XYZ file of C-alpha atoms in Angstrom:
582
model
C -48.908 -92.994 86.410
C -49.674 -96.897 86.193
C -50.564 -98.569 89.537
C -49.601 -102.088 90.178
C -52.365 -104.518 90.380
C -52.754 -105.653 93.769
C -52.194 -109.531 94.294
C -55.791 -110.023 95.988
C -57.182 -108.435 92.771
C -55.000 -110.337 90.558
C -56.104 -113.717 92.035
C -59.815 -112.747 91.924
C -59.767 -112.126 88.427
C -57.628 -115.215 87.634
C -60.587 -117.207 89.615
C -63.406 -115.533 87.859
C -62.012 -115.870 84.549
C -61.643 -119.710 85.232
C -65.249 -119.773 86.365
C -66.408 -118.032 83.271
C -64.610 -119.772 80.809
C -64.550 -123.645 80.736
C -61.435 -123.350 78.404
C -59.238 -121.851 81.327
C -59.806 -124.375 83.649
C -56.465 -124.461 85.285
C -55.185 -121.741 87.679
C -51.654 -122.030 88.840
C -50.868 -119.691 91.887
C -46.920 -119.259 92.567
C -45.912 -119.004 96.209
C -49.046 -119.122 97.699
C -49.399 -119.774 101.469
C -50.889 -123.007 101.799
C -53.222 -122.199 104.674
C -54.841 -119.880 102.015
C -55.425 -122.549 99.371
C -58.796 -124.213 101.003
C -60.244 -120.460 101.127
C -59.433 -119.964 97.398
C -61.033 -123.003 96.517
C -64.195 -122.149 98.541
C -64.235 -118.733 96.772
C -64.052 -120.202 93.401
C -66.417 -122.740 94.345
C -69.205 -120.295 95.679
C -68.884 -118.642 92.045
C -69.440 -121.972 90.506
C -72.219 -122.994 92.817
C -70.464 -126.042 94.035
C -68.658 -124.757 97.609
C -67.238 -128.111 98.314
C -63.642 -128.687 96.714
C -61.785 -131.957 96.363
C -58.037 -131.902 97.118
C -55.612 -133.763 95.081
C -52.126 -134.570 96.726
C -49.025 -136.580 96.934
C -50.712 -139.869 98.467
C -53.705 -139.621 95.806
C -54.415 -142.848 94.182
C -56.709 -144.088 91.338
C -59.182 -145.949 93.540
C -59.937 -143.017 95.573
C -60.141 -140.358 92.561
C -61.951 -142.264 89.651
C -64.189 -144.516 91.382
C -66.166 -144.536 94.828
C -68.601 -147.255 96.668
C -72.251 -146.794 96.297
C -74.804 -148.253 98.772
C -77.986 -146.947 97.391
C -80.166 -148.191 95.941
C -78.081 -151.600 96.009
C -74.228 -151.871 96.808
C -71.930 -151.292 93.680
C -69.348 -148.970 92.236
C -69.957 -145.262 91.513
C -67.919 -142.905 89.645
C -65.348 -141.073 91.496
C -65.186 -137.279 92.548
C -62.985 -136.418 89.409
C -65.804 -137.608 87.163
C -68.281 -134.684 86.439
C -71.864 -135.579 87.642
C -74.725 -134.626 84.764
C -76.704 -131.606 85.885
C -74.249 -130.772 88.950
C -72.348 -127.778 89.131
C -68.605 -128.045 88.278
C -66.358 -129.318 90.743
C -63.063 -127.371 92.180
C -59.974 -129.480 92.293
C -57.310 -128.274 94.738
C -53.647 -129.272 94.112
C -51.847 -128.253 97.153
C -48.279 -128.677 95.631
C -48.020 -129.355 91.779
C -44.550 -130.468 92.019
C -45.191 -133.298 94.565
C -48.525 -134.399 93.076
C -49.109 -138.165 92.815
C -48.693 -140.183 89.475
C -52.421 -140.586 89.643
C -53.150 -136.776 89.814
C -50.656 -135.787 87.142
C -52.436 -138.481 84.662
C -55.718 -136.924 85.712
C -54.561 -133.249 85.354
C -53.374 -134.590 81.791
C -56.554 -136.186 81.119
C -59.179 -133.746 82.185
C -57.696 -130.008 81.649
C -57.926 -128.788 78.093
C -59.933 -131.923 76.874
C -63.372 -131.822 75.250
C -64.244 -135.265 76.136
C -63.240 -137.756 78.725
C -63.669 -141.572 79.238
C -63.467 -143.865 82.299
C -63.244 -147.544 81.861
C -62.705 -148.881 85.236
C -64.279 -151.594 87.756
C -66.910 -152.322 85.405
C -67.697 -148.651 84.799
C -68.201 -146.988 81.285
C -68.524 -143.321 81.645
C -68.362 -140.642 79.317
C -68.491 -136.745 80.048
C -67.420 -133.450 79.085
C -64.790 -132.256 81.773
C -66.147 -128.957 83.662
C -64.018 -129.132 86.955
C -61.945 -126.187 87.454
C -58.404 -126.560 88.902
C -56.502 -124.447 91.219
C -52.974 -125.463 91.814
C -50.158 -124.119 93.939
C -46.373 -124.480 93.256
C -43.064 -122.835 94.755
C -41.437 -120.977 91.826
C -38.442 -122.665 92.712
C -39.724 -125.887 92.051
C -41.033 -125.457 88.782
C -38.140 -127.576 87.134
C -39.865 -130.593 89.189
C -42.895 -130.433 86.914
C -43.534 -131.842 83.330
C -44.031 -128.779 80.768
C -46.935 -130.808 78.978
C -48.583 -130.556 82.806
C -47.768 -127.020 83.232
C -48.976 -126.114 80.061
C -52.691 -127.270 81.052
C -52.424 -124.116 83.733
C -53.244 -120.958 81.277
C -53.786 -118.882 84.329
C -50.677 -118.086 86.074
C -50.529 -115.477 89.019
C -47.845 -114.560 91.270
C -49.790 -115.077 94.783
C -46.914 -114.586 97.040
C -48.087 -111.234 98.522
C -51.557 -112.781 99.265
C -51.848 -112.963 103.055
C -55.626 -112.924 103.821
C -58.621 -114.570 102.471
C -60.514 -113.066 99.298
C -63.215 -110.529 99.360
C -66.651 -112.162 97.990
C -67.095 -112.270 94.157
C -68.407 -109.005 92.719
C -72.169 -109.374 92.021
C -71.787 -108.372 88.375
C -69.555 -111.372 87.969
C -72.317 -113.559 88.802
C -74.601 -111.966 86.590
C -72.133 -112.428 83.823
C -71.774 -116.232 84.527
C -75.684 -116.503 84.543
C -75.903 -114.955 80.917
C -73.233 -117.657 79.745
C -72.612 -115.816 76.508
C -68.989 -114.627 75.785
C -67.755 -111.442 74.240
C -66.629 -111.444 70.440
C -63.198 -111.386 69.479
C -62.473 -109.187 66.459
C -59.625 -109.804 64.145
C -57.609 -106.706 65.301
C -57.881 -107.990 68.657
C -56.490 -111.290 67.674
C -53.480 -109.397 66.230
C -52.908 -107.638 69.519
C -52.852 -110.909 71.297
C -49.980 -112.393 68.999
C -48.125 -109.236 69.626
C -48.195 -109.764 73.104
C -47.083 -113.185 73.169
C -43.253 -113.677 73.002
C -41.843 -114.489 69.896
C -40.241 -118.112 69.711
C -42.824 -119.509 71.860
C -43.684 -123.326 71.368
C -47.241 -124.061 70.301
C -50.207 -121.976 70.478
C -51.580 -122.477 74.109
C -50.087 -119.048 75.319
C -51.734 -117.312 72.574
C -54.977 -119.033 72.974
C -54.617 -118.377 76.636
C -54.248 -114.633 76.602
C -57.174 -114.277 73.952
C -59.670 -116.358 76.334
C -58.576 -114.237 79.114
C -58.821 -111.002 77.230
C -62.378 -112.279 76.279
C -63.360 -113.264 79.698
C -62.416 -110.112 81.110
C -64.789 -108.144 78.646
C -67.382 -110.526 79.302
C -66.926 -110.032 83.245
C -67.217 -106.360 82.444
C -70.565 -106.828 80.857
C -69.538 -106.126 77.347
C -70.092 -108.335 74.064
C -66.976 -107.164 72.324
C -63.305 -107.554 73.331
C -61.230 -104.637 72.700
C -57.511 -103.957 72.716
C -57.729 -102.539 76.084
C -59.002 -106.212 77.316
C -55.668 -107.670 76.049
C -53.733 -104.903 77.756
C -55.653 -105.967 80.859
C -55.003 -109.828 80.330
C -51.469 -109.047 80.069
C -51.101 -107.287 83.065
C -52.968 -109.929 84.992
C -50.469 -112.575 83.564
C -47.491 -109.702 83.613
C -46.504 -110.516 80.378
C -43.834 -108.072 78.567
C -44.864 -105.187 76.662
C -43.900 -105.244 72.869
C -40.399 -104.062 72.184
C -41.244 -101.747 69.434
C -43.897 -99.816 71.311
C -43.054 -96.599 72.987
C -46.166 -96.501 74.962
C -48.049 -98.532 77.558
C -49.423 -101.904 76.994
C -53.265 -101.817 75.750
C -53.076 -98.682 73.489
C -52.065 -96.457 76.089
C -54.615 -97.336 78.520
C -53.090 -97.329 82.294
C -54.855 -99.983 84.633
C -54.943 -98.974 88.192
C -56.681 -100.357 91.018
C -59.904 -98.655 90.467
C -59.833 -99.874 87.095
C -59.623 -103.638 87.908
C -62.190 -103.433 90.645
C -64.971 -102.712 88.605
C -64.344 -98.880 87.599
C -64.724 -97.766 83.952
C -61.553 -97.896 81.839
C -60.862 -95.456 79.125
C -61.411 -96.454 75.562
C -63.952 -99.237 76.233
C -66.953 -99.015 74.056
C -70.374 -99.499 76.079
C -72.574 -100.151 73.247
C -74.135 -103.591 72.982
C -73.328 -106.108 70.264
C -75.429 -108.392 68.574
C -75.206 -112.125 69.833
C -73.036 -114.714 68.572
C -74.298 -116.077 65.325
C -75.938 -119.723 65.806
C -73.495 -122.538 65.713
C -70.483 -120.327 66.515
C -68.081 -121.907 69.202
C -68.622 -119.928 72.367
C -65.174 -120.051 73.700
C -63.146 -120.981 70.461
C -60.789 -118.034 69.295
C -59.223 -117.916 65.666
C -56.488 -115.739 64.995
C -56.032 -114.535 61.614
C -53.240 -116.402 59.526
C -51.536 -113.084 58.255
C -51.086 -111.681 61.803
C -47.506 -111.425 62.528
C -45.996 -111.316 66.356
C -43.924 -108.449 67.360
C -40.743 -109.285 69.448
C -41.392 -108.874 73.319
C -39.632 -106.829 75.730
C -37.063 -108.556 77.699
C -37.988 -110.403 80.946
C -35.607 -111.549 83.609
C -35.644 -115.215 84.477
C -35.567 -113.916 88.206
C -38.494 -111.701 87.695
C -41.162 -112.731 90.288
C -43.809 -111.898 87.848
C -43.007 -114.031 84.830
C -45.893 -116.345 84.167
C -43.556 -118.994 82.353
C -40.695 -119.535 84.497
C -39.968 -123.131 83.090
C -38.648 -121.226 80.126
C -35.322 -120.358 81.884
C -35.342 -123.224 84.650
C -33.198 -126.226 84.234
C -35.163 -129.352 84.401
C -35.043 -131.474 87.823
C -37.404 -134.282 86.935
C -36.725 -137.752 85.674
C -37.500 -138.547 81.969
C -40.969 -140.044 81.521
C -42.147 -138.666 84.738
C -45.619 -139.582 84.209
C -44.752 -143.194 83.561
C -44.401 -145.891 86.539
C -40.565 -147.041 86.876
C -39.662 -150.332 85.518
C -38.620 -152.587 88.452
C -37.658 -156.266 88.943
C -38.770 -158.199 91.866
C -36.076 -160.903 93.020
C -37.726 -161.644 96.386
C -40.248 -164.017 97.302
C -41.965 -161.576 99.683
C -45.187 -159.977 99.000
C -45.086 -156.441 97.781
C -45.899 -153.823 100.530
C -45.672 -150.675 98.532
C -48.460 -147.957 98.465
C -51.680 -149.388 96.915
C -52.478 -148.221 93.561
C -55.277 -150.705 92.654
C -56.444 -154.241 92.885
C -55.931 -157.216 90.835
C -57.883 -160.891 91.235
C -56.350 -162.992 93.955
C -57.331 -165.445 96.778
C -54.433 -165.112 99.113
C -52.420 -162.584 101.067
C -52.847 -158.788 100.646
C -56.698 -158.889 100.534
C -58.192 -155.625 99.127
C -61.537 -155.564 101.061
C -63.240 -152.571 99.206
C -62.191 -153.864 95.831
C -63.503 -157.423 96.656
C -67.035 -155.867 97.728
C -67.185 -153.859 94.611
C -66.331 -156.967 92.629
C -68.940 -159.113 94.184
C -71.819 -155.992 94.590
C -73.029 -156.490 90.928
C -73.804 -160.168 91.131
C -75.786 -160.057 94.504
C -79.242 -159.858 92.796
C -78.447 -162.932 90.819
C -77.156 -165.057 93.535
C -79.915 -164.537 96.072
C -83.073 -163.947 94.333
C -85.339 -164.966 96.794
C -84.341 -162.590 99.718
C -82.341 -159.956 97.845
C -85.067 -157.235 98.285
C -85.611 -157.861 102.109
C -83.062 -155.918 104.148
C -80.695 -156.699 105.842
C -79.144 -158.159 102.994
C -75.957 -160.484 103.795
C -73.102 -160.070 101.118
C -72.280 -163.331 99.153
C -68.864 -163.849 98.312
C -67.364 -166.551 95.899
C -63.744 -167.052 95.623
C -63.489 -165.496 92.156
C -64.663 -162.165 93.835
C -61.383 -161.775 95.885
C -59.138 -159.214 94.979
C -55.701 -158.249 96.328
C -53.833 -154.931 96.181
C -51.901 -153.900 93.290
C -48.961 -152.050 94.836
C -46.766 -149.519 93.457
C -43.217 -150.466 93.317
C -40.740 -148.742 95.516
C -37.182 -148.247 94.061
C -35.177 -151.735 93.548
C -32.078 -149.727 94.102
C -30.778 -147.696 96.958
C -27.639 -145.675 96.917
C -26.283 -144.575 100.646
C -23.812 -141.579 100.341
C -21.594 -140.968 103.626
C -19.789 -137.336 102.517
C -17.062 -136.347 104.836
C -16.686 -132.660 103.860
C -13.586 -132.234 105.527
C -11.723 -134.406 103.173
C -12.933 -132.483 100.194
C -9.778 -130.011 100.183
C -7.352 -130.487 97.236
C -9.158 -133.052 95.063
C -12.503 -133.085 93.076
C -14.775 -135.803 94.464
C -17.446 -135.234 92.066
C -15.124 -137.076 89.318
C -14.832 -140.213 91.788
C -18.341 -140.333 92.660
C -19.725 -139.969 89.070
C -19.913 -143.650 88.268
C -21.957 -144.240 91.202
C -24.286 -141.442 90.710
C -24.833 -142.811 87.027
C -25.606 -145.930 88.658
C -28.354 -144.477 90.764
C -29.495 -142.033 88.037
C -29.968 -144.907 85.392
C -31.478 -147.477 87.745
C -33.756 -144.645 89.429
C -32.230 -145.587 93.060
C -33.798 -144.048 96.194
C -30.795 -141.933 97.586
C -29.955 -141.521 101.313
C -27.239 -139.056 101.934
C -25.385 -138.736 105.211
C -23.269 -135.618 105.708
C -20.118 -135.429 107.832
C -18.319 -132.155 108.919
C -20.382 -129.608 106.817
C -20.195 -125.957 108.049
C -23.671 -124.659 107.811
C -25.098 -127.304 110.298
C -27.140 -126.902 113.718
C -24.658 -128.855 115.663
C -20.989 -129.605 114.073
C -20.666 -132.405 116.532
C -23.245 -134.439 114.700
C -23.482 -135.813 111.244
C -26.983 -135.063 109.462
C -29.121 -137.252 107.095
C -31.990 -137.012 104.584
C -33.837 -139.378 102.072
C -34.601 -138.609 98.530
C -36.713 -140.626 95.881
C -34.160 -140.086 93.300
C -30.864 -138.437 92.592
C -32.615 -135.581 90.941
C -33.697 -134.055 94.166
C -32.014 -130.744 94.568
C -30.788 -131.464 98.179
C -28.535 -134.067 96.656
C -26.956 -131.429 94.520
C -26.336 -129.012 97.599
C -24.975 -131.694 99.690
C -22.148 -132.017 97.266
C -21.179 -128.752 97.369
C -21.758 -127.839 101.116
C -18.857 -125.778 102.634
C -16.379 -127.543 104.561
C -16.629 -127.692 108.598
C -14.134 -127.926 111.434
C -15.239 -131.002 113.108
C -15.387 -134.614 111.651
C -18.060 -136.657 113.449
C -17.230 -139.857 111.288
C -18.450 -142.199 113.821
C -21.867 -140.691 113.867
C -22.167 -140.695 110.314
C -21.284 -144.343 110.047
C -23.742 -145.079 112.843
C -26.398 -143.358 110.913
C -25.299 -145.218 107.780
C -25.917 -148.435 110.043
C -29.323 -147.373 111.086
C -30.415 -146.576 107.653
C -29.350 -149.796 106.057
C -30.842 -151.842 109.126
C -34.186 -150.221 108.566
C -34.346 -150.577 104.625
C -32.976 -154.192 104.839
C -34.583 -155.763 107.946
C -37.110 -153.352 109.206
C -38.486 -151.592 106.165
C -41.708 -153.058 104.601
C -39.995 -152.728 101.037
C -36.514 -154.177 101.094
C -34.189 -152.838 98.453
C -32.763 -155.529 96.068
C -29.350 -153.690 95.217
C -27.749 -151.508 97.895
C -24.688 -149.500 97.313
C -22.881 -147.861 100.170
C -20.395 -145.201 99.251
C -18.197 -143.801 101.961
C -16.072 -140.666 100.812
C -13.333 -139.976 103.776
C -9.838 -139.600 104.716
C -10.597 -141.695 108.098
C -9.668 -139.008 110.300
C -12.730 -138.754 112.871
C -12.038 -136.495 115.565
C -15.312 -136.660 117.340
C -16.246 -139.606 119.652
C -19.616 -141.242 119.433
C -20.448 -140.233 122.861
C -19.427 -136.495 122.148
C -21.968 -136.731 119.071
C -24.745 -138.298 121.458
C -24.019 -135.585 124.126
C -23.538 -132.593 121.926
C -20.451 -131.669 124.246
C -16.734 -132.274 123.067
C -14.738 -133.485 126.214
C -11.354 -131.786 126.900
C -9.177 -134.827 125.341
C -10.129 -136.994 122.561
C -7.120 -138.674 121.283
C -7.857 -141.400 119.082
C -11.363 -142.290 120.297
C -13.175 -140.804 117.365
C -10.860 -143.170 115.062
C -11.648 -146.214 117.232
C -15.484 -145.459 117.373
C -15.522 -145.125 113.726
C -13.982 -148.516 113.000
C -16.141 -149.926 115.386
C -19.318 -148.556 113.436
C -17.547 -150.090 110.190
C -17.447 -153.336 111.675
C -21.185 -153.174 112.506
C -21.428 -152.444 108.494
C -19.429 -155.600 107.451
C -22.165 -157.702 109.184
C -24.825 -156.718 106.976
C -25.427 -158.737 103.930
C -26.772 -157.846 100.258
C -24.814 -154.518 100.377
C -21.800 -153.436 98.147
C -19.551 -151.239 99.932
C -16.879 -148.729 98.495
C -14.610 -146.253 100.430
C -13.476 -143.361 98.321
C -9.759 -142.355 99.460
C -8.707 -138.841 98.587
C -5.283 -139.813 97.600
C -1.623 -139.721 98.944
C -1.514 -137.989 102.193
C -0.026 -138.499 105.719
C -2.147 -140.949 107.435
C -3.487 -142.676 104.534
C -3.396 -145.971 106.483
C -6.810 -144.772 108.368
C -8.772 -144.951 105.248
C -7.093 -148.537 104.362
C -7.970 -149.556 108.040
C -11.804 -148.294 107.500
C -12.248 -150.069 104.389
C -10.838 -153.319 105.869
C -13.292 -152.728 109.030
C -16.397 -152.552 106.933
C -15.520 -154.953 104.115
C -15.442 -152.589 101.515
C -13.586 -152.227 98.464
C -10.993 -149.152 98.733
C -10.831 -146.956 95.674
C -8.491 -143.987 95.274
C -9.933 -140.707 94.468
C -9.954 -138.170 91.513
C -7.062 -136.226 90.201
C -5.753 -133.677 92.521
C -6.978 -130.080 91.491
């Protein structure tokens, strides 16, 4: 009986293949525990001879990744960590969450993974190199829809790592010997046909074909052989958990069953042990060419929910913005200086001074400016006005949508139809979103409203908020209080105020929880109209705010409809009747 490959073995083999073949530089580990990523990076780095990984994250900016400050022999600009150093072992780059990687990190992955040559023209540097760094990224399988498909394509090695709960065992010594030899196994034509049989029909592009072929060859090379066999293709398919061809009545890999012993270094039946002649001179050591006559077979069905499916993006709805690798187009109507996240620098004399960029700009001219004492330490830094640089800031969303959703008023009408124009406004304007929920059922304390902020409308939490089950209590006053706090922070306290702010309140006005009850978490014996009065008081606070457009969505005709009208008048909002009754 065929045994399932242990998760630790699967991860070790994937990392070893990446270390062996520069064309398999990207490894994507689904659902890996975050605490284990650094250990995985050290494991791969020890195999490559560079045990110090570099971590890319949501806050990585171009100034840190592509350039650095060199102080020897003289002060100047040096290539950053993502630029491979000549003669140094390959770097291991770790991505803690591919779905939340910064724009700089995404562009770096597109540039360096699966590229033969990379160029850097920045801060006076001009560098050309052949990328050799290996990338290990993690991602929750549920977040795959948030990653651009062309970024996912750069990671040919995909492993479900949810079962990994401890650090990996050290690399096998035979793997180190295989890396030292540096000679890959050959791939015969019949093995290339087997590769095409294994890849699902209808797959766009040739990346998956090439990935499976290169993994098969890497496995043969790791085993010390010079010729790739059909059994290696079966083992590679088992590593990725690809489906077996539909029209075959036996196990993948020409009947070879792979168990734990097989994948941990034991002999596998059907593998020839004879040595093959070396590759001919001039042959591409890691290129695989499949015969044009080979016809792929239809694969076996794989459920989209299968935790081992290496390509979940095929059956996942996208949750990302179009053009996600481009910076958003923004307009600046305020005369205040920008205070977004620094993404670079530009010439300037006043304001938001970029100290490091200023020093880097002045460093190349120091020897010319002070020829008489430049060689005598300590050497002072000579600055002139053209050296000054100011930060170039990433733009924050110029629009903000604040949604106050009263779930207890949803019965009997479709609030999605009424909200559609405002959601479309936020989507097309790439607005930030703040959602305040009132009266939901699945909350820690039903006497209090809850809120969250999202960078865009495509955040999955927004969809879940619009479909939350209805609760019993309506802490409307607390929800409006949170709206006041959110808007004050964004318009007055926040460093990047929004230019266009839209406040949409969906409610029937029947707040039955006083503000003091929300603060204490205890409902008094008698409430009366105190909850409604507190909601109107908070609404009047909203009316005092400038530069916001407020709309109150009324569910429609019902007893007590005057409450919604009074709320709209108190906050100076336009009252709009809701959608058609259901």
